[in-house]
Coordinates of C-alpha atoms in Angstrom, one line a residue:
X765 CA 18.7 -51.0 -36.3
X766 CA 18.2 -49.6 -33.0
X767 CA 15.0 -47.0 -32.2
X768 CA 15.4 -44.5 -29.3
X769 CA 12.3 -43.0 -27.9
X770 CA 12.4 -39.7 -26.2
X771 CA 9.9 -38.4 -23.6
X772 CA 8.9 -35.2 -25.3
X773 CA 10.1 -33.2 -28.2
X774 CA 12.6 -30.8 -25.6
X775 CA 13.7 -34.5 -23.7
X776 CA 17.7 -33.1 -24.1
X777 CA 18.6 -35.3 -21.3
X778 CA 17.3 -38.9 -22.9
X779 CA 19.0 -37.7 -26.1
X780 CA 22.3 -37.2 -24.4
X781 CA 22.3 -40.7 -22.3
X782 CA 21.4 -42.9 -25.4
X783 CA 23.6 -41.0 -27.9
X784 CA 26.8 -41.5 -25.2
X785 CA 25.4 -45.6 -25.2
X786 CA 25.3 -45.6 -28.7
X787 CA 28.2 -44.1 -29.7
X788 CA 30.4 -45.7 -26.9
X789 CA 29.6 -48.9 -28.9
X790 CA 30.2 -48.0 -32.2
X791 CA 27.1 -47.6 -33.4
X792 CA 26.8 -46.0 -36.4
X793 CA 24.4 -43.0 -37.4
X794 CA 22.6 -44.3 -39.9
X795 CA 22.1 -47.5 -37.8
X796 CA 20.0 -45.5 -35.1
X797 CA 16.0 -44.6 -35.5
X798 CA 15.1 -41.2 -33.4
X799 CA 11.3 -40.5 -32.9
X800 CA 9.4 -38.8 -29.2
X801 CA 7.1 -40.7 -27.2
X802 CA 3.5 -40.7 -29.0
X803 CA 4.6 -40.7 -32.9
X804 CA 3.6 -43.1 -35.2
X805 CA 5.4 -46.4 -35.2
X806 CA 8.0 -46.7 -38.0
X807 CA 7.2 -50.5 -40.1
X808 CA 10.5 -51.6 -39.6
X809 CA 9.9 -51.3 -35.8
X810 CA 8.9 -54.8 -35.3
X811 CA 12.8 -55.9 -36.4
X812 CA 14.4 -53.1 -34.1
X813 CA 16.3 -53.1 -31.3
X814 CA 14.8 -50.6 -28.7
X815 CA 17.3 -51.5 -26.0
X816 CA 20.0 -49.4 -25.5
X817 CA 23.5 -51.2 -25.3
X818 CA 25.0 -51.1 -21.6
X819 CA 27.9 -48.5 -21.8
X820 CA 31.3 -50.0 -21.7
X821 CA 34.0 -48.7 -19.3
X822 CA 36.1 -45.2 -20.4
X823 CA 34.6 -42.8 -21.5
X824 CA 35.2 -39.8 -24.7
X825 CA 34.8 -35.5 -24.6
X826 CA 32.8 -33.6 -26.8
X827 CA 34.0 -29.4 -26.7
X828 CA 31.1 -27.4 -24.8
X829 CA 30.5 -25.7 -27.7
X830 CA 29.0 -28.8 -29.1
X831 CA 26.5 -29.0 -25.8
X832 CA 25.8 -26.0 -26.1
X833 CA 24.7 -26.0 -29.4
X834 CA 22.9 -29.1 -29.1
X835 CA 20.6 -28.0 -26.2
X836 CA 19.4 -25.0 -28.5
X837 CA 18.9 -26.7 -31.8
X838 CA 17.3 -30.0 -30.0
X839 CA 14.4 -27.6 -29.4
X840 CA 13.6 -26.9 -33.5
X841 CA 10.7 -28.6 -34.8
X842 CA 12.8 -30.5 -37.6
X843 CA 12.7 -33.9 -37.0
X844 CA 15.5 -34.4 -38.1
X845 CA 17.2 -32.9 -35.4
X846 CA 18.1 -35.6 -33.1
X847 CA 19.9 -37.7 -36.0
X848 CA 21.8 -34.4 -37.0
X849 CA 23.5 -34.1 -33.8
X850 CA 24.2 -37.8 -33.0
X851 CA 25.9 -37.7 -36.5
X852 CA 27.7 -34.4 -35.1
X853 CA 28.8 -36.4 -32.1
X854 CA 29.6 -39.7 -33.6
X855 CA 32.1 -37.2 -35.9
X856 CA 33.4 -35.7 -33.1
X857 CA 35.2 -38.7 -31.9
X858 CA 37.6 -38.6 -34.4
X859 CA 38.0 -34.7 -34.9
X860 CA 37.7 -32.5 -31.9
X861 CA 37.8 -30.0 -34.1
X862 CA 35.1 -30.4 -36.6
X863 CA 32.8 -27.5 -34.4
X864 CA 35.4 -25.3 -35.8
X865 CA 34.6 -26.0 -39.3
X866 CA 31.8 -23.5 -40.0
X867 CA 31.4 -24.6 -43.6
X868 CA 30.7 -28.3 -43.1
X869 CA 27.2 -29.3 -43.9
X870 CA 26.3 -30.4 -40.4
X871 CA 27.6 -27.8 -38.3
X872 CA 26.3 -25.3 -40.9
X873 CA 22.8 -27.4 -40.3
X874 CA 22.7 -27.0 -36.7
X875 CA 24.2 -23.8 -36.2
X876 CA 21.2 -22.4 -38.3
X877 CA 18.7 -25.0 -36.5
X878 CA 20.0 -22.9 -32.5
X879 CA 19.6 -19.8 -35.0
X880 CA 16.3 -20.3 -35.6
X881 CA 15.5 -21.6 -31.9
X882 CA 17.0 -18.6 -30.4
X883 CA 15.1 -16.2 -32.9
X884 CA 11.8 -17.8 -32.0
X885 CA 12.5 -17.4 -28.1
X886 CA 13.3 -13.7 -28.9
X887 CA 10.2 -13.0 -30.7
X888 CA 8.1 -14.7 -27.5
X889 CA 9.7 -12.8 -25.7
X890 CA 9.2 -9.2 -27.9
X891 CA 5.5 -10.1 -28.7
X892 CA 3.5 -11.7 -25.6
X893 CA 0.6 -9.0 -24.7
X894 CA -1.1 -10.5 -21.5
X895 CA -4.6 -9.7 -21.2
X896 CA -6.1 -8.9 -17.5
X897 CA -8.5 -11.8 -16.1
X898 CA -10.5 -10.7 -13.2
X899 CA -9.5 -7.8 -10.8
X900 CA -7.8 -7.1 -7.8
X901 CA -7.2 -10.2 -5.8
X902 CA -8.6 -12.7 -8.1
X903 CA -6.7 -11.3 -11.0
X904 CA -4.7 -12.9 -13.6
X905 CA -3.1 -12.2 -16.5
X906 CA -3.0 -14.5 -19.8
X907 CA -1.5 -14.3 -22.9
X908 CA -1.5 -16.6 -26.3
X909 CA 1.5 -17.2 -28.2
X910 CA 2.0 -19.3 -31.0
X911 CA 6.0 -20.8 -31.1
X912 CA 7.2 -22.1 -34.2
X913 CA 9.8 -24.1 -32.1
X914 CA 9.6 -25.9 -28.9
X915 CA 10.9 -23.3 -27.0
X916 CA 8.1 -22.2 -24.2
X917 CA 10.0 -24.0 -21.5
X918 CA 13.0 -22.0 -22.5
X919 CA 11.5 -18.8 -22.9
X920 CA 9.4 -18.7 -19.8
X921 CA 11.8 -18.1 -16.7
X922 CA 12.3 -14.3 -18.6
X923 CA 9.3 -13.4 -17.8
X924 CA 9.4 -15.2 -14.5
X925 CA 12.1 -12.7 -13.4
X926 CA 10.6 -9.6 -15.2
X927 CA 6.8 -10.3 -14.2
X928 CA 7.9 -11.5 -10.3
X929 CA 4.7 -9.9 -8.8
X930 CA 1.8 -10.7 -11.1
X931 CA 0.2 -14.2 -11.6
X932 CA 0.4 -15.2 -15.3
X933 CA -0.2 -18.3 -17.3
X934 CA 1.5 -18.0 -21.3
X935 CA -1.0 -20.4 -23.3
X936 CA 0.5 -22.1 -26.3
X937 CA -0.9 -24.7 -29.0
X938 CA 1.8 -27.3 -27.5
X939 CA 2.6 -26.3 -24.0
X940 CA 1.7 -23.7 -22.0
X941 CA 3.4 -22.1 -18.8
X942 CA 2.0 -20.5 -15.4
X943 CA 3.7 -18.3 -13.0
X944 CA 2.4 -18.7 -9.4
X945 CA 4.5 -15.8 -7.7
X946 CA 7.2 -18.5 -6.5
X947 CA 7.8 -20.9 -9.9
X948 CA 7.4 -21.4 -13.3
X949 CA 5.1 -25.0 -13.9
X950 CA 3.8 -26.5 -17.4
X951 CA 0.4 -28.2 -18.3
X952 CA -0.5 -29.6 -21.8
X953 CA -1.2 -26.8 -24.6
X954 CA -4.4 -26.0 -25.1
X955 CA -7.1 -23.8 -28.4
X956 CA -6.6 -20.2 -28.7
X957 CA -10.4 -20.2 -27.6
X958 CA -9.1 -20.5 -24.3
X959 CA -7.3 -17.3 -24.1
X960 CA -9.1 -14.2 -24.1
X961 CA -9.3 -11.5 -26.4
X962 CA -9.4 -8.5 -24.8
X963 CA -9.1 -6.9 -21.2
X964 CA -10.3 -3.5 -19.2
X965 CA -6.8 -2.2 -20.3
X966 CA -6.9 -2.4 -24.2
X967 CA -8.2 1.0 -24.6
X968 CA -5.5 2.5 -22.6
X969 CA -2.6 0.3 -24.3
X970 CA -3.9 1.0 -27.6
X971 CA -4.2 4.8 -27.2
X972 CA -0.5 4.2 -25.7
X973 CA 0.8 3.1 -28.7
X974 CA -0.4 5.8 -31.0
X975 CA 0.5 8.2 -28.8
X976 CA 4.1 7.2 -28.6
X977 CA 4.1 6.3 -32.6
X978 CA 6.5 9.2 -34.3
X979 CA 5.3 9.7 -38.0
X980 CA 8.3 11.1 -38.9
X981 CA 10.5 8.2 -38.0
X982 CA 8.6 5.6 -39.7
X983 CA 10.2 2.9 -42.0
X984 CA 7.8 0.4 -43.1
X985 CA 10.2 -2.0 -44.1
X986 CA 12.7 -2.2 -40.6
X987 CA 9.2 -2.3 -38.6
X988 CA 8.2 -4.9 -40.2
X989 CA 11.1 -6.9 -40.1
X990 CA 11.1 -6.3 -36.4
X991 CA 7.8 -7.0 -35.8
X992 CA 7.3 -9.6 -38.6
X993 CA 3.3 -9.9 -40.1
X994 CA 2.8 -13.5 -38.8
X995 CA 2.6 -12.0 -35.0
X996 CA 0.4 -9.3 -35.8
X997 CA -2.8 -11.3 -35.2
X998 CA -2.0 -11.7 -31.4
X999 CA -0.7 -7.9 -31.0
X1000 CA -3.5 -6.1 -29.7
X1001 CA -2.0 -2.8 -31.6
X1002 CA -1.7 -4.5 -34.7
X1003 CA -5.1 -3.1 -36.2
X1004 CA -3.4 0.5 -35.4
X1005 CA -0.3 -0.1 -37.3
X1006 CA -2.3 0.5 -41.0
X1007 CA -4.3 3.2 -40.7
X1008 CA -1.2 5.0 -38.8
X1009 CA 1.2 4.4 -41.7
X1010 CA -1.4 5.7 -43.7
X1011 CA -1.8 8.8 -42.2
X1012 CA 2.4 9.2 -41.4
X1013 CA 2.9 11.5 -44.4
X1014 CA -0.4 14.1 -43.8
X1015 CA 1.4 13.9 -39.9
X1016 CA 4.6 14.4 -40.4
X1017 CA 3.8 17.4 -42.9
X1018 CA 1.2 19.1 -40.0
X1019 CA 4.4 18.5 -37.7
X1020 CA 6.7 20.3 -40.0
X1021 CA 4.2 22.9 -40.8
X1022 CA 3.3 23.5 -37.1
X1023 CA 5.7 26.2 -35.1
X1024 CA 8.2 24.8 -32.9
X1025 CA 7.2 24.5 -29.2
X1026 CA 8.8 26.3 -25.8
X1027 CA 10.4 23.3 -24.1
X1028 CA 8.8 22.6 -20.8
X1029 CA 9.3 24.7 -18.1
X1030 CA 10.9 22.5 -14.6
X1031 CA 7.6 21.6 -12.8
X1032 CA 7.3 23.3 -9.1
X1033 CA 7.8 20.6 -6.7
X1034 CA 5.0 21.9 -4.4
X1035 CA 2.0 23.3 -6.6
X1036 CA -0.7 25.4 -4.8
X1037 CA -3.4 22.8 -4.6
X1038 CA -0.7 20.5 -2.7
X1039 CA 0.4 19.9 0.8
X1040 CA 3.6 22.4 1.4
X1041 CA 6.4 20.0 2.2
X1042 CA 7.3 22.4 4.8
X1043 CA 5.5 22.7 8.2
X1044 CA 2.8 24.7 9.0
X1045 CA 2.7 28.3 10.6
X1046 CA 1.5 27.4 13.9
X1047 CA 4.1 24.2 14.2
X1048 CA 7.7 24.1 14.9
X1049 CA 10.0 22.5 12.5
X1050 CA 9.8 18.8 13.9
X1051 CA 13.3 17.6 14.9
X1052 CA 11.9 14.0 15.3
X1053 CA 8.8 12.0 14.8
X1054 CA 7.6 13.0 17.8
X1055 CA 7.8 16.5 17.1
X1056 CA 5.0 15.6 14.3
X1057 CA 2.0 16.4 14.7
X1058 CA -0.1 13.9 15.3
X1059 CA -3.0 13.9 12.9
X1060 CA -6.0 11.5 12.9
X1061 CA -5.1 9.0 9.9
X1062 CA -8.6 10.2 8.1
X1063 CA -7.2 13.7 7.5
X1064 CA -3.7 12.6 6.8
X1065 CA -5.0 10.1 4.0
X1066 CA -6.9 13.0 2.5
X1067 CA -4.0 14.8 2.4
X1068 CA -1.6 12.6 1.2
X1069 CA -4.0 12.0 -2.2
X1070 CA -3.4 15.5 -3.3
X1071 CA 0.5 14.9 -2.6
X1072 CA 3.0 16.5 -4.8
X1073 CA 6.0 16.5 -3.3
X1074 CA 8.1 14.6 -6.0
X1075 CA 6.8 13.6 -9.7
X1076 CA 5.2 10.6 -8.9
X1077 CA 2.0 11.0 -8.6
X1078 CA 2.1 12.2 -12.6
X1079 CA 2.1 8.6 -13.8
X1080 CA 0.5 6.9 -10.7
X1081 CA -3.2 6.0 -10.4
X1082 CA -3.8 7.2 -6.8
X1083 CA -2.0 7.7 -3.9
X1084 CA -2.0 4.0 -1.9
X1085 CA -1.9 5.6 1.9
X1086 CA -1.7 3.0 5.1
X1087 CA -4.1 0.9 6.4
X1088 CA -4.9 -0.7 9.7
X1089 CA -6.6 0.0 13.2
X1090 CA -5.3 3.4 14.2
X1091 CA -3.7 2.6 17.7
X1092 CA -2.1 -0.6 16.3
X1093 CA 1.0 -1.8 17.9
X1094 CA 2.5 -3.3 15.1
X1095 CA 3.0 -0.8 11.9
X1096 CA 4.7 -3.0 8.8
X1097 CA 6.8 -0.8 6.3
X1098 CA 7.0 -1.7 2.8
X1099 CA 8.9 -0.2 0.2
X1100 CA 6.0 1.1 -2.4
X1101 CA 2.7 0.2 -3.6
X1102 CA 2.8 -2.3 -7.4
X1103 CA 0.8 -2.6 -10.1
X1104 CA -2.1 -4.2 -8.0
X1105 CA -1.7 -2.0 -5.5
X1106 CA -1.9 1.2 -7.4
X1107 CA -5.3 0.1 -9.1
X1108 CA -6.7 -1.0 -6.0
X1109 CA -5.9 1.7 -4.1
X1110 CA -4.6 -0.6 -1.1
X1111 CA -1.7 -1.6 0.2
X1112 CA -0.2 -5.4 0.2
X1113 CA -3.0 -7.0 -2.1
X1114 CA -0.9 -8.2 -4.5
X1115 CA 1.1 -11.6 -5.1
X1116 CA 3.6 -9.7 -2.2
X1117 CA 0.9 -9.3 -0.1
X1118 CA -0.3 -12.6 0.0
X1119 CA 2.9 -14.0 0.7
X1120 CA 3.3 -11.6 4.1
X1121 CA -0.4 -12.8 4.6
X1122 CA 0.7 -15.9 4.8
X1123 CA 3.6 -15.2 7.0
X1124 CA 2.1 -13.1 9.4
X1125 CA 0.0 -16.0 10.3
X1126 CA 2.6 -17.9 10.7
X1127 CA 4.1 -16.6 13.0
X1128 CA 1.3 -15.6 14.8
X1129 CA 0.6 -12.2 14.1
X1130 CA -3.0 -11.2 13.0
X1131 CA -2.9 -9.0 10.3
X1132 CA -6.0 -7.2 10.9
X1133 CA -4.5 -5.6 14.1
X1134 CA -1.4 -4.5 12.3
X1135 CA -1.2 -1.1 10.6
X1136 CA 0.5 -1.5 7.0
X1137 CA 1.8 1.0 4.9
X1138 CA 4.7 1.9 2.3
X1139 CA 8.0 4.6 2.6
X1140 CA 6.7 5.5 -0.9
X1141 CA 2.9 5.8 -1.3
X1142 CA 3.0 6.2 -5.4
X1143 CA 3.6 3.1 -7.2
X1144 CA 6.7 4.1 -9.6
X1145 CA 7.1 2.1 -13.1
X1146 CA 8.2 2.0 -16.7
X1147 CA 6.0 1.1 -19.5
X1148 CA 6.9 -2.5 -21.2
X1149 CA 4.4 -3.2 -24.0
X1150 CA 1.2 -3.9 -21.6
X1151 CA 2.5 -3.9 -18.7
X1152 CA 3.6 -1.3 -15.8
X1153 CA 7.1 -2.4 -14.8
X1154 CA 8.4 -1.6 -11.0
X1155 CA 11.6 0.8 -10.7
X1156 CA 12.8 0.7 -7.1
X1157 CA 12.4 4.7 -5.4
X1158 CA 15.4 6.7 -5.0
X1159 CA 16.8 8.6 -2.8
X1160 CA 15.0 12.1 -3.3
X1161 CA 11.2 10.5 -3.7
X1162 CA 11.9 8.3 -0.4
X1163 CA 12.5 11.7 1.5
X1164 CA 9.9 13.4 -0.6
X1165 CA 7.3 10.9 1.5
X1166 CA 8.9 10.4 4.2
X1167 CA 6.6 13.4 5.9
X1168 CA 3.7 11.0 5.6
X1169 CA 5.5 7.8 7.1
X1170 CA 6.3 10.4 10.3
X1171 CA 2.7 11.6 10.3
X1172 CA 1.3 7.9 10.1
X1173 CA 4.1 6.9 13.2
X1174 CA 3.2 10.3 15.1
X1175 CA -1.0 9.1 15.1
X1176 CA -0.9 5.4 15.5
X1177 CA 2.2 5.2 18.2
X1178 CA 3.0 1.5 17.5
X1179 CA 5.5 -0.6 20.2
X1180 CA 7.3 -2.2 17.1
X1181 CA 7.8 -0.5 13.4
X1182 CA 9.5 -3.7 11.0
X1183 CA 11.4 -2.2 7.7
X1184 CA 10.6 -4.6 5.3
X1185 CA 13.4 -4.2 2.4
X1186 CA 16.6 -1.4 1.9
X1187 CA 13.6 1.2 0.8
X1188 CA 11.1 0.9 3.8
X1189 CA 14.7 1.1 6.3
X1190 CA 16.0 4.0 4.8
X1191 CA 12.5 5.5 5.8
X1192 CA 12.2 4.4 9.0
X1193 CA 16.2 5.1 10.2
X1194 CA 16.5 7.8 8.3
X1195 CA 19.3 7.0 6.7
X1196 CA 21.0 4.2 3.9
X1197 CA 20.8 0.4 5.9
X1198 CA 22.0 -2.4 4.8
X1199 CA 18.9 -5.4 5.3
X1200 CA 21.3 -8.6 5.5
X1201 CA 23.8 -6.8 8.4
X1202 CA 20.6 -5.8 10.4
X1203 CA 17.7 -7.9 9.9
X1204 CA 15.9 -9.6 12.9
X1205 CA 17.4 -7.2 15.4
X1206 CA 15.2 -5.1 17.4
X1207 CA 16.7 -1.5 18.1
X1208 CA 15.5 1.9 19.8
X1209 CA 14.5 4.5 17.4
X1210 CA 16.2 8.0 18.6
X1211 CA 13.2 9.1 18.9
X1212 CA 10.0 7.0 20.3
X1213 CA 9.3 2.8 19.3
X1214 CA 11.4 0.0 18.4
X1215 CA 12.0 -1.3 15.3
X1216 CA 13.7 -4.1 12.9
X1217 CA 14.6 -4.5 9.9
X1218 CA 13.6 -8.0 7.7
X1219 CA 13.6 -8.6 3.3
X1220 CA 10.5 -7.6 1.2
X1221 CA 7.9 -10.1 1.1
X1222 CA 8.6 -9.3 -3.4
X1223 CA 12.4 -10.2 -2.8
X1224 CA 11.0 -13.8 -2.0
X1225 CA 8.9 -14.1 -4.9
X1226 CA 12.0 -13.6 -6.8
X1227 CA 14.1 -16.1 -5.8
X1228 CA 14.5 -18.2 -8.8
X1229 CA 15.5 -21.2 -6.9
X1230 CA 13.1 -23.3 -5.0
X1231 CA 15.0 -24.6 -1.9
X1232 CA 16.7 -20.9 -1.7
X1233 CA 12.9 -19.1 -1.6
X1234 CA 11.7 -22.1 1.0
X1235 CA 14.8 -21.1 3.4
X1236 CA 14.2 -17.6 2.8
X1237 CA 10.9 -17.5 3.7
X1238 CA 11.4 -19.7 6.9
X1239 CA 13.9 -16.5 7.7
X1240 CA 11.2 -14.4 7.1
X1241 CA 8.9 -16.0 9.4
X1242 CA 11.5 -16.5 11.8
X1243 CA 11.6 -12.6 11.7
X1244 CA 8.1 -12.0 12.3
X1245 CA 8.0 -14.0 15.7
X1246 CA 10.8 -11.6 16.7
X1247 CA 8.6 -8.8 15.9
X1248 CA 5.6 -10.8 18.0
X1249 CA 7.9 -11.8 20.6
X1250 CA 8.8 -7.8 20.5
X1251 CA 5.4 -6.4 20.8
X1252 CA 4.8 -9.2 24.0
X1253 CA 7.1 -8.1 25.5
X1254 CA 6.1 -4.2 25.4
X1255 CA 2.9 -5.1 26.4
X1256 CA 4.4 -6.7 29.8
X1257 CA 6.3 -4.1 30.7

């Protein structure tokens, strides 16, 4: 008998090399013990061989369906599993074909073990509701979830790449996973008592949800097979869900019984109470930003919080205007304010902003001599569940604000103005430019400083791979000591 030990209970890897031993020397399945690191020692263990058997020259294919399949079901908490699929594989030696047969007991098996593996990651990925832990810089969010499979390490690069700009740790029973900003790492699992139960936002998501809950398109049964009962307890809009089924019928009939509304009229882009988008009596159209009138930054940032030159300031908390020392010589564009920026009311405090923080330094720039501010000054998002996702600005809402950036580069006059992203150039040049043809080179606006054009500190948060966000960000900082270099040399001539 031999006993294989794996690392961990997801250790696909150590499965794979002592399965190819085994089988390479005609081992037989049911000669072969399977158990993880930490279990219980079986009491034939004492008699067992727990060496593997050096693997003999040549070597034997397996279709990729068969990998495939094996790296989902591995992660299903029968323990079986590991025995299954070395059975698969010992079978597959002498029929290629056998992944074919959908009706034989063991590719039936493990076909519904990936099933169930795949379902589980779905549901983690439908039914996580993070909860806010401290504010502004310190803030974090956290959410419990409670896998039937061992699938967080699966799961979690989803949110990695949905939730790029927010902080988040997903606590689990067995495992739990924390996003940084830059990657995805795993500590033990830990109690639910650990996670906590409610956040300043509840009361906002839950009147959300029964806002957006349509009475007349309820069925009970698809909603519940959707959103299954045994995820309820961690939903923070599960205690809704009763009493508004309860009260679907008397709403639908009020509905029905109500008279049908006008459909709304298209909003005026410039209401009364808001700054006209066009110039003012006494000021000739302005040709270029030097034709703007220069207004101290005070009055321009009251202004701009009444903005509503495109639609959105609607969903938006506040208007997130620029910040820094109003003759500075360096003004930084980004491309709009995020989640944390948008409660704060500041720009660059967020996971973004602590990266350019970081940069800035770097390369030797002080930040608190640099003015910074965003093409678009109203954070723009979609609702998911809890959370405010970022939607990029288009065209119209980039030249909706673009009055503001002139404004803001009419009073402060800086040497050098860096575009950081395709948004914050489009502002600055006027026009569509492409970041990877023209970052690092300093040009002459038409019309007054210099500027240059460098990524988003956000598009390095979101590279997935760590060697490519390390050589990135070098580039970045690389960029920024052209812009120091820049501003030196200004200040010579």
């Amino acid at each position: 008998m031999h006993v294989v030990t794996l690392d961990s209970d997801t250790d696909f890897d150590g499965w794979r090399q002592a399965a190819r031993a085994l089988a390479m020397n005609d081992v037989k399945p049911a000669d072969v013990s399977w158990r993880v690191k930490g279990a219980a020692p079986d009491l034939f263990d004492d008699q067992a061989d727990t060496q593997l058997p050096e693997v003999p020259k040549g070597a034997f294919s397996v279709p990729a369906s068969f990998m495939e399949l094996a790296e989902s079901a591995i992660l299903h908490n029968d323990p079986n599993r590991f025995a299954l699929l070395y059975r698969l594989l010992w079978r597959l030696r002498t029929n290629h074909d056998l992944m074919e047969i959908a009706t034989d007991p063991d590719v039936a098996q493990a076909n519904a073990l990936a099933r169930a593996v795949r379902r589980d990651v779905h549901k983690m990925h439908a039914f996580v509701r993070f909860r806010e832990v401290g504010r502004e810089r310190e803030a974090r969010y956290v959410a419990w979830f409670e896998p039937e499979h061992h699938i967080v390490e699966r799961a979690a690069p989803f949110f990695a790449r949905r939730f790029a700009d927010m902080p988040w740790s997903i606590l689990t029973p067995e495992l739990c996973a924390h996003w940084d900003g830059s990657r995805v790492s795993f500590t033990p699992g830990v109690s639910k008592a650990e996670a906590p139960s409610e956040d300043r936002l509840e009361e906002v998501w839950l009147r959300y949800y029964a806002s957006i809950f349509n009475p007349a398109r309820l069925k009970v049964k698809a909603m519940e097979k959707e959103m299954p009962k045994k995820y309820w307890q961690n939903l923070p809009e599960a205690k809704l869900i009763q009493p508004l089924i309860a009260a679907a019928s008397r709403r639908t009939s009020s509905m029905i019984a109500e008279a049908g509304t006008e459909p709304h009229k298209p909003q005026k882009r410039v209401e009364e109470t808001a700054m006209s988008r066009k110039p003012k009596a006494h000021a000739p159209a302005a040709e270029t930003s030097r034709d703007v009138e220069a207004t101290d930054l005070e009055t321009l940032r009251e202004e701009a919080a009444s903005c509503r030159a495109c639609p959105l300031w609607k969903d938006a908390t506040q208007t997130v205007f620029g910040e820094g020392p109003a003759h500075a010589p360096l003004m930084l564009v980004g491309e709009q304010p995020g989640d944390k920026e948008d409660l704060a009311g500041h720009p660059f405090v967020g996971p973004a902003g602590q990266m350019l923080d970081r940069a800035l330094e770097e390369a030797g720039i002080d930040r608190s001599k640099v003015y910074v501010t965003n093409a678009v000054k109203h954070f723009k998002f979609v609702p998911r569940g809890k959370i405010r996702l970022h939607q990029k600005p288009n065209t119209p809402e980039i030249k909706a604000c673009r009055q503001w950036y002139e404004r803001e580069l009419a009073a402060v006059r800086p040497a050098l103005v860096v575009a950081m992203g395709a948004t914050a150039a489009q502002a600055v040049f006027g026009k569509i430019t492409q970041v990877t043809k023209n970052r690092g080179h300093v040009a002459d606006l038409p019309d007054g400083p210099k500027a240059m054009v460098t990524v988003h500190p956000s598009y390095l948060l979101r590279l997935p791979d760590a060697d490519a966000k390390a050589r990135e960000y070098e580039r970045f900082v690389e960029d920024l000591k052209i812009a120091a270099a820049a501003i030196r040399r200004a200040h010579a001539a």
